[in-house]
Amino acid sequence: MSAPSVLLRAALLGCRLQLRCSATRKMSSKRQMDHLERTASNSRQSALYPAQVCGIVNESATVKRLRIAVHPEFTFRAGQWVDLFIPGVDTVGGFSMCSSPGLLQREGVVELAVKYSRHPPAHWVHSQCTVGSKVAMRVGGDFFFDPAPSDPAVDLLLVAGGVGINPLYSIMLHAADLLEVVGGDAGGGGRSHNVGAVHLCYSAKSNEELLFKNSIMEACRRFPDNISCNFHVTQQSSEVEPDLRPFLHRGRISEEELRARVDPHRTLCFLCGPPPMIEDVSRRLLDLELPRDRILFEKWW
């Protein structure tokens, strides 16, 4: 039996055992729920695919970005996450993809950005994972942007806090891919989409903790009529590089910025970050008369 087959069987067995334990043991108020328990009510694909790490980049001092080669049948929607099964690690990880479906189509890879912690899957990424490490992944989540060509255009408001940028970066990249098709390749057999404006509000403690900032700025420069971004830093003490200054704002996301980006009839807002930030921004968006069903959020834990 091949190594991927062994890995897949082991991962499937681990998944069944984990789910069985989650369903039968009594929850303790003092124990933090793990990823499978927190997401038990979310949609999941049934397929679990073997995968292999093919690249590792230090995205920041505390975040590693994994480039992972996946099975040819692996698919996902921008904004979704994966259950990550790691040989030798009992706990199943849950990480949002920070790459676009377009990258998967072009190169057969997906990317995960994982912040350091003592949680076993994240700790494995930072302490043991190497190029060539084998894992298994299953896609899940109801937080995604996947418009059909026939859908009317919407304006996207993406609000991220900390590593909550991951799924929103995936959505922004997907919008950029759709704009690329509209601008150039639609005549080559593809069906163009109605792409509206995309604005990203991204808050972190300092500019060093702003993940993907260079490629975000590049997308804004490449599609100036469609994609824009404001970086917000709340504990910045040092000066920032000149390229970043036009995008950088000190302090939290303001009421004025949200008001300027909300149209109750066109705006679709995706939120991801610390729960208190999500609750605060959601309340302010409702005050701006954005319908509740147009405010989508995913809390990271």
Tab-separated table of C-alpha atoms in Angstrom:
chain	number	residue	atom	x	y	z
A	1	MET	CA	0.000	0.000	0.000
A	2	SER	CA	1.364	3.452	-0.917
A	3	ALA	CA	2.323	6.031	1.722
A	4	PRO	CA	-0.528	8.411	0.790
A	5	SER	CA	-3.021	5.554	1.121
A	6	VAL	CA	-1.697	4.675	4.581
A	7	LEU	CA	-1.874	8.309	5.605
A	8	LEU	CA	-5.407	8.682	4.318
A	9	ARG	CA	-6.613	5.560	6.148
A	10	ALA	CA	-4.957	6.724	9.372
A	11	ALA	CA	-6.442	10.182	9.055
A	12	LEU	CA	-9.918	8.791	8.387
A	13	LEU	CA	-9.642	6.551	11.430
A	14	GLY	CA	-8.444	9.474	13.544
A	15	CYS	CA	-11.351	11.570	12.322
A	16	ARG	CA	-13.906	8.894	13.197
A	17	LEU	CA	-12.433	8.467	16.677
A	18	GLN	CA	-12.311	12.220	17.257
A	19	LEU	CA	-15.908	12.741	16.166
A	20	ARG	CA	-17.100	9.789	18.256
A	21	CYS	CA	-15.387	11.197	21.347
A	22	SER	CA	-16.778	14.674	20.665
A	23	ALA	CA	-20.302	13.288	20.453
A	24	THR	CA	-20.206	11.125	23.583
A	25	ARG	CA	-18.133	12.829	26.258
A	26	LYS	CA	-19.743	15.298	28.632
A	27	MET	CA	-18.576	18.861	28.041
A	28	SER	CA	-16.787	20.560	30.914
A	29	SER	CA	-17.291	24.281	31.439
A	30	LYS	CA	-13.577	24.574	32.231
A	31	ARG	CA	-12.325	22.878	29.053
A	32	GLN	CA	-11.960	24.847	25.830
A	33	MET	CA	-13.691	23.212	22.883
A	34	ASP	CA	-11.433	21.905	20.151
A	35	HIS	CA	-11.823	22.697	16.475
A	36	LEU	CA	-14.059	19.727	15.616
A	37	GLU	CA	-16.419	20.526	18.482
A	38	ARG	CA	-16.600	24.235	17.680
A	39	THR	CA	-17.394	23.557	14.041
A	40	ALA	CA	-19.654	20.537	14.454
A	41	SER	CA	-22.626	22.434	13.026
A	42	ASN	CA	-20.713	23.771	10.011
A	43	SER	CA	-20.863	22.250	6.549
A	44	ARG	CA	-18.013	19.921	5.613
A	45	GLN	CA	-16.978	18.050	2.542
A	46	SER	CA	-17.006	14.289	3.031
A	47	ALA	CA	-13.688	13.689	1.284
A	48	LEU	CA	-10.398	13.692	3.193
A	49	TYR	CA	-7.372	14.094	0.938
A	50	PRO	CA	-3.663	13.376	1.433
A	51	ALA	CA	-1.409	16.401	0.957
A	52	GLN	CA	2.258	17.340	1.258
A	53	VAL	CA	3.997	20.511	2.434
A	54	CYS	CA	6.040	21.912	-0.449
A	55	GLY	CA	7.061	25.307	0.920
A	56	ILE	CA	7.405	27.213	4.208
A	57	VAL	CA	7.758	31.002	4.539
A	58	ASN	CA	8.090	33.144	7.669
A	59	GLU	CA	5.227	35.547	7.034
A	60	SER	CA	6.014	37.418	10.262
A	61	ALA	CA	7.902	36.801	13.485
A	62	THR	CA	5.037	34.651	14.774
A	63	VAL	CA	3.312	33.375	11.604
A	64	LYS	CA	4.463	30.677	9.183
A	65	ARG	CA	2.840	30.325	5.773
A	66	LEU	CA	2.661	26.763	4.463
A	67	ARG	CA	2.422	25.979	0.780
A	68	ILE	CA	0.724	22.595	0.415
A	69	ALA	CA	0.431	20.408	-2.684
A	70	VAL	CA	-2.993	18.763	-2.716
A	71	HIS	CA	-4.858	15.957	-4.436
A	72	PRO	CA	-6.172	16.768	-7.966
A	73	GLU	CA	-9.782	16.437	-6.755
A	74	PHE	CA	-9.336	18.848	-3.829
A	75	THR	CA	-11.582	21.942	-4.147
A	76	PHE	CA	-12.579	24.833	-1.896
A	77	ARG	CA	-14.343	28.197	-1.924
A	78	ALA	CA	-12.594	31.445	-1.015
A	79	GLY	CA	-12.923	31.942	2.743
A	80	GLN	CA	-13.243	28.294	3.808
A	81	TRP	CA	-11.011	26.409	6.234
A	82	VAL	CA	-9.550	22.925	6.463
A	83	ASP	CA	-9.509	20.216	9.091
A	84	LEU	CA	-5.778	19.455	9.242
A	85	PHE	CA	-4.812	15.903	10.234
A	86	ILE	CA	-1.162	15.555	11.245
A	87	PRO	CA	0.440	12.115	11.723
A	88	GLY	CA	1.449	11.723	15.362
A	89	VAL	CA	-0.682	14.657	16.579
A	90	ASP	CA	-3.952	13.617	18.207
A	91	THR	CA	-5.611	17.032	17.938
A	92	VAL	CA	-7.141	17.998	14.593
A	93	GLY	CA	-6.186	21.503	13.499
A	94	GLY	CA	-8.504	24.048	11.949
A	95	PHE	CA	-6.945	26.704	9.699
A	96	SER	CA	-8.449	29.065	7.134
A	97	MET	CA	-6.878	29.002	3.702
A	98	CYS	CA	-5.137	32.229	2.750
A	99	SER	CA	-4.827	31.491	-0.962
A	100	SER	CA	-7.347	31.736	-3.778
A	101	PRO	CA	-9.126	28.943	-5.643
A	102	GLY	CA	-7.348	30.354	-8.693
A	103	LEU	CA	-3.943	29.435	-7.280
A	104	LEU	CA	-5.212	25.901	-6.721
A	105	GLN	CA	-6.383	25.718	-10.334
A	106	ARG	CA	-3.118	27.122	-11.687
A	107	GLU	CA	-0.555	25.337	-9.515
A	108	GLY	CA	-2.311	22.588	-7.543
A	109	VAL	CA	-1.436	24.123	-4.171
A	110	VAL	CA	-3.150	25.876	-1.270
A	111	GLU	CA	-1.639	28.037	1.453
A	112	LEU	CA	-2.216	28.250	5.208
A	113	ALA	CA	-0.859	30.969	7.507
A	114	VAL	CA	-0.482	29.632	11.058
A	115	LYS	CA	0.296	31.764	14.102
A	116	TYR	CA	2.513	30.281	16.789
A	117	SER	CA	0.806	28.858	19.855
A	118	ARG	CA	1.099	25.872	22.173
A	119	HIS	CA	-2.002	24.334	20.577
A	120	PRO	CA	-0.639	21.015	19.217
A	121	PRO	CA	-1.361	21.518	15.479
A	122	ALA	CA	0.007	25.090	15.468
A	123	HIS	CA	2.985	24.066	17.578
A	124	TRP	CA	3.749	21.247	15.115
A	125	VAL	CA	3.720	23.747	12.234
A	126	HIS	CA	6.285	25.927	14.023
A	127	SER	CA	8.464	23.239	15.579
A	128	GLN	CA	8.378	20.085	13.439
A	129	CYS	CA	6.872	20.766	10.015
A	130	THR	CA	9.332	20.632	7.124
A	131	VAL	CA	9.152	20.638	3.349
A	132	GLY	CA	7.994	17.120	2.495
A	133	SER	CA	5.852	16.641	5.624
A	134	LYS	CA	2.699	14.672	4.816
A	135	VAL	CA	-0.726	15.622	6.178
A	136	ALA	CA	-4.375	15.111	5.252
A	137	MET	CA	-7.013	17.809	4.804
A	138	ARG	CA	-10.780	18.142	4.595
A	139	VAL	CA	-12.544	21.353	3.584
A	140	GLY	CA	-15.313	22.917	5.647
A	141	GLY	CA	-17.043	26.164	6.481
A	142	ASP	CA	-20.074	28.241	5.530
A	143	PHE	CA	-18.111	31.503	5.366
A	144	PHE	CA	-17.114	32.001	1.731
A	145	PHE	CA	-17.458	34.149	-1.388
A	146	ASP	CA	-18.276	32.185	-4.517
A	147	PRO	CA	-20.373	34.260	-6.943
A	148	ALA	CA	-21.817	32.814	-10.142
A	149	PRO	CA	-21.413	34.729	-13.419
A	150	SER	CA	-25.148	35.409	-13.445
A	151	ASP	CA	-25.177	36.930	-9.929
A	152	PRO	CA	-25.619	40.705	-9.643
A	153	ALA	CA	-22.560	42.681	-8.623
A	154	VAL	CA	-21.971	43.278	-4.918
A	155	ASP	CA	-19.530	45.557	-3.151
A	156	LEU	CA	-17.411	43.654	-0.641
A	157	LEU	CA	-16.467	45.135	2.712
A	158	LEU	CA	-13.832	42.939	4.355
A	159	VAL	CA	-13.045	43.649	8.014
A	160	ALA	CA	-10.140	41.740	9.562
A	161	GLY	CA	-8.470	41.710	12.958
A	162	GLY	CA	-5.087	40.041	13.472
A	163	VAL	CA	-4.787	36.609	11.877
A	164	GLY	CA	-8.475	36.908	10.993
A	165	ILE	CA	-7.072	38.282	7.739
A	166	ASN	CA	-6.543	34.743	6.387
A	167	PRO	CA	-10.004	33.962	4.922
A	168	LEU	CA	-10.534	37.595	3.911
A	169	TYR	CA	-7.227	37.631	2.045
A	170	SER	CA	-8.416	34.512	0.203
A	171	ILE	CA	-11.643	36.335	-0.705
A	172	MET	CA	-9.744	39.433	-1.855
A	173	LEU	CA	-7.439	37.314	-4.029
A	174	HIS	CA	-10.464	35.554	-5.511
A	175	ALA	CA	-12.035	38.913	-6.371
A	176	ALA	CA	-8.753	39.941	-8.020
A	177	ASP	CA	-8.753	36.718	-10.051
A	178	LEU	CA	-12.307	37.462	-11.205
A	179	LEU	CA	-11.271	40.982	-12.160
A	180	GLU	CA	-8.383	39.531	-14.139
A	181	VAL	CA	-10.838	37.394	-16.118
A	182	VAL	CA	-13.139	40.351	-16.720
A	183	GLY	CA	-10.225	42.500	-17.812
A	184	GLY	CA	-8.419	40.064	-20.036
A	185	ASP	CA	-9.335	36.430	-20.368
A	186	ALA	CA	-13.115	36.432	-20.613
A	187	GLY	CA	-12.917	36.201	-24.384
A	188	GLY	CA	-10.853	33.048	-24.129
A	189	GLY	CA	-13.757	30.840	-23.179
A	190	GLY	CA	-14.267	31.905	-19.569
A	191	ARG	CA	-17.494	33.489	-18.292
A	192	SER	CA	-16.959	36.908	-16.782
A	193	HIS	CA	-18.387	37.948	-13.421
A	194	ASN	CA	-19.996	41.189	-12.325
A	195	VAL	CA	-17.316	42.424	-9.928
A	196	GLY	CA	-18.042	45.413	-7.709
A	197	ALA	CA	-15.800	47.331	-5.333
A	198	VAL	CA	-13.702	45.531	-2.701
A	199	HIS	CA	-12.542	47.420	0.398
A	200	LEU	CA	-10.413	45.838	3.131
A	201	CYS	CA	-10.224	47.257	6.669
A	202	TYR	CA	-7.382	45.415	8.400
A	203	SER	CA	-6.438	46.059	12.017
A	204	ALA	CA	-3.365	44.807	13.897
A	205	LYS	CA	-1.178	45.981	16.765
A	206	SER	CA	1.679	47.143	14.532
A	207	ASN	CA	2.704	47.167	10.897
A	208	GLU	CA	5.015	44.201	11.579
A	209	GLU	CA	1.916	42.125	12.325
A	210	LEU	CA	0.090	43.077	9.115
A	211	LEU	CA	0.246	39.856	7.107
A	212	PHE	CA	0.368	39.880	3.287
A	213	LYS	CA	0.615	43.693	3.278
A	214	ASN	CA	2.857	43.889	0.201
A	215	SER	CA	0.614	41.759	-1.992
A	216	ILE	CA	-2.491	43.551	-0.658
A	217	MET	CA	-0.989	46.892	-1.668
A	218	GLU	CA	-0.049	45.428	-5.053
A	219	ALA	CA	-3.665	44.347	-5.644
A	220	CYS	CA	-4.835	47.883	-4.796
A	221	ARG	CA	-2.371	49.336	-7.271
A	222	ARG	CA	-3.250	46.799	-9.951
A	223	PHE	CA	-7.009	47.357	-9.674
A	224	PRO	CA	-7.288	50.938	-8.348
A	225	ASP	CA	-10.902	51.285	-9.476
A	226	ASN	CA	-12.032	48.120	-7.713
A	227	ILE	CA	-9.781	47.225	-4.758
A	228	SER	CA	-8.834	49.474	-1.837
A	229	CYS	CA	-7.454	48.953	1.650
A	230	ASN	CA	-6.884	50.775	4.933
A	231	PHE	CA	-4.432	49.252	7.405
A	232	HIS	CA	-5.119	50.174	11.026
A	233	VAL	CA	-2.442	49.851	13.724
A	234	THR	CA	-3.383	50.269	17.365
A	235	GLN	CA	0.013	50.078	19.127
A	236	GLN	CA	2.433	51.417	16.522
A	237	SER	CA	5.459	53.189	18.026
A	238	SER	CA	7.998	53.237	15.189
A	239	GLU	CA	7.973	54.895	11.796
A	240	VAL	CA	6.760	52.918	8.787
A	241	GLU	CA	8.235	52.494	5.339
A	242	PRO	CA	7.156	55.034	2.680
A	243	ASP	CA	5.232	52.498	0.555
A	244	LEU	CA	2.975	51.666	3.495
A	245	ARG	CA	2.162	55.219	4.573
A	246	PRO	CA	-0.690	55.935	2.108
A	247	PHE	CA	-2.544	52.867	3.401
A	248	LEU	CA	-1.772	53.190	7.124
A	249	HIS	CA	-4.029	54.703	9.785
A	250	ARG	CA	-3.268	54.839	13.496
A	251	GLY	CA	-6.121	53.738	15.730
A	252	ARG	CA	-9.108	51.482	15.347
A	253	ILE	CA	-11.457	51.217	12.389
A	254	SER	CA	-13.579	54.352	12.441
A	255	GLU	CA	-17.302	54.903	12.093
A	256	GLU	CA	-16.579	57.226	9.168
A	257	GLU	CA	-14.713	54.554	7.214
A	258	LEU	CA	-17.519	52.040	7.667
A	259	ARG	CA	-20.165	54.602	6.756
A	260	ALA	CA	-18.326	55.493	3.533
A	261	ARG	CA	-18.276	51.825	2.472
A	262	VAL	CA	-21.812	50.729	3.347
A	263	ASP	CA	-24.622	50.712	0.825
A	264	PRO	CA	-27.551	48.708	2.283
A	265	HIS	CA	-28.505	47.506	-1.206
A	266	ARG	CA	-25.055	46.557	-2.577
A	267	THR	CA	-22.662	45.872	0.297
A	268	LEU	CA	-21.848	42.377	1.502
A	269	CYS	CA	-19.616	42.403	4.589
A	270	PHE	CA	-17.301	39.605	5.718
A	271	LEU	CA	-15.844	39.881	9.244
A	272	CYS	CA	-13.124	37.761	10.815
A	273	GLY	CA	-11.159	38.444	13.971
A	274	PRO	CA	-11.454	38.495	17.766
A	275	PRO	CA	-15.064	38.022	18.910
A	276	PRO	CA	-15.273	41.432	20.659
A	277	MET	CA	-14.220	43.171	17.435
A	278	ILE	CA	-16.790	41.233	15.416
A	279	GLU	CA	-19.543	42.098	17.871
A	280	ASP	CA	-18.607	45.787	17.851
A	281	VAL	CA	-18.335	46.106	14.064
A	282	SER	CA	-21.528	44.089	13.509
A	283	ARG	CA	-23.455	46.439	15.817
A	284	ARG	CA	-22.118	49.490	14.005
A	285	LEU	CA	-23.001	48.041	10.607
A	286	LEU	CA	-26.547	47.344	11.778
A	287	ASP	CA	-26.750	50.953	12.983
A	288	LEU	CA	-25.777	51.948	9.423
A	289	GLU	CA	-28.807	49.935	8.209
A	290	LEU	CA	-26.850	47.140	6.588
A	291	PRO	CA	-29.236	44.134	6.708
A	292	ARG	CA	-28.258	41.422	9.150
A	293	ASP	CA	-28.168	38.778	6.407
A	294	ARG	CA	-25.499	40.829	4.602
A	295	ILE	CA	-23.122	40.698	7.589
A	296	LEU	CA	-21.216	37.407	7.573
A	297	PHE	CA	-18.659	36.595	10.218
A	298	GLU	CA	-16.279	33.942	11.399
A	299	LYS	CA	-14.701	34.153	14.846
A	300	TRP	CA	-11.198	32.858	15.366
A	301	TRP	CA	-10.341	31.367	18.688
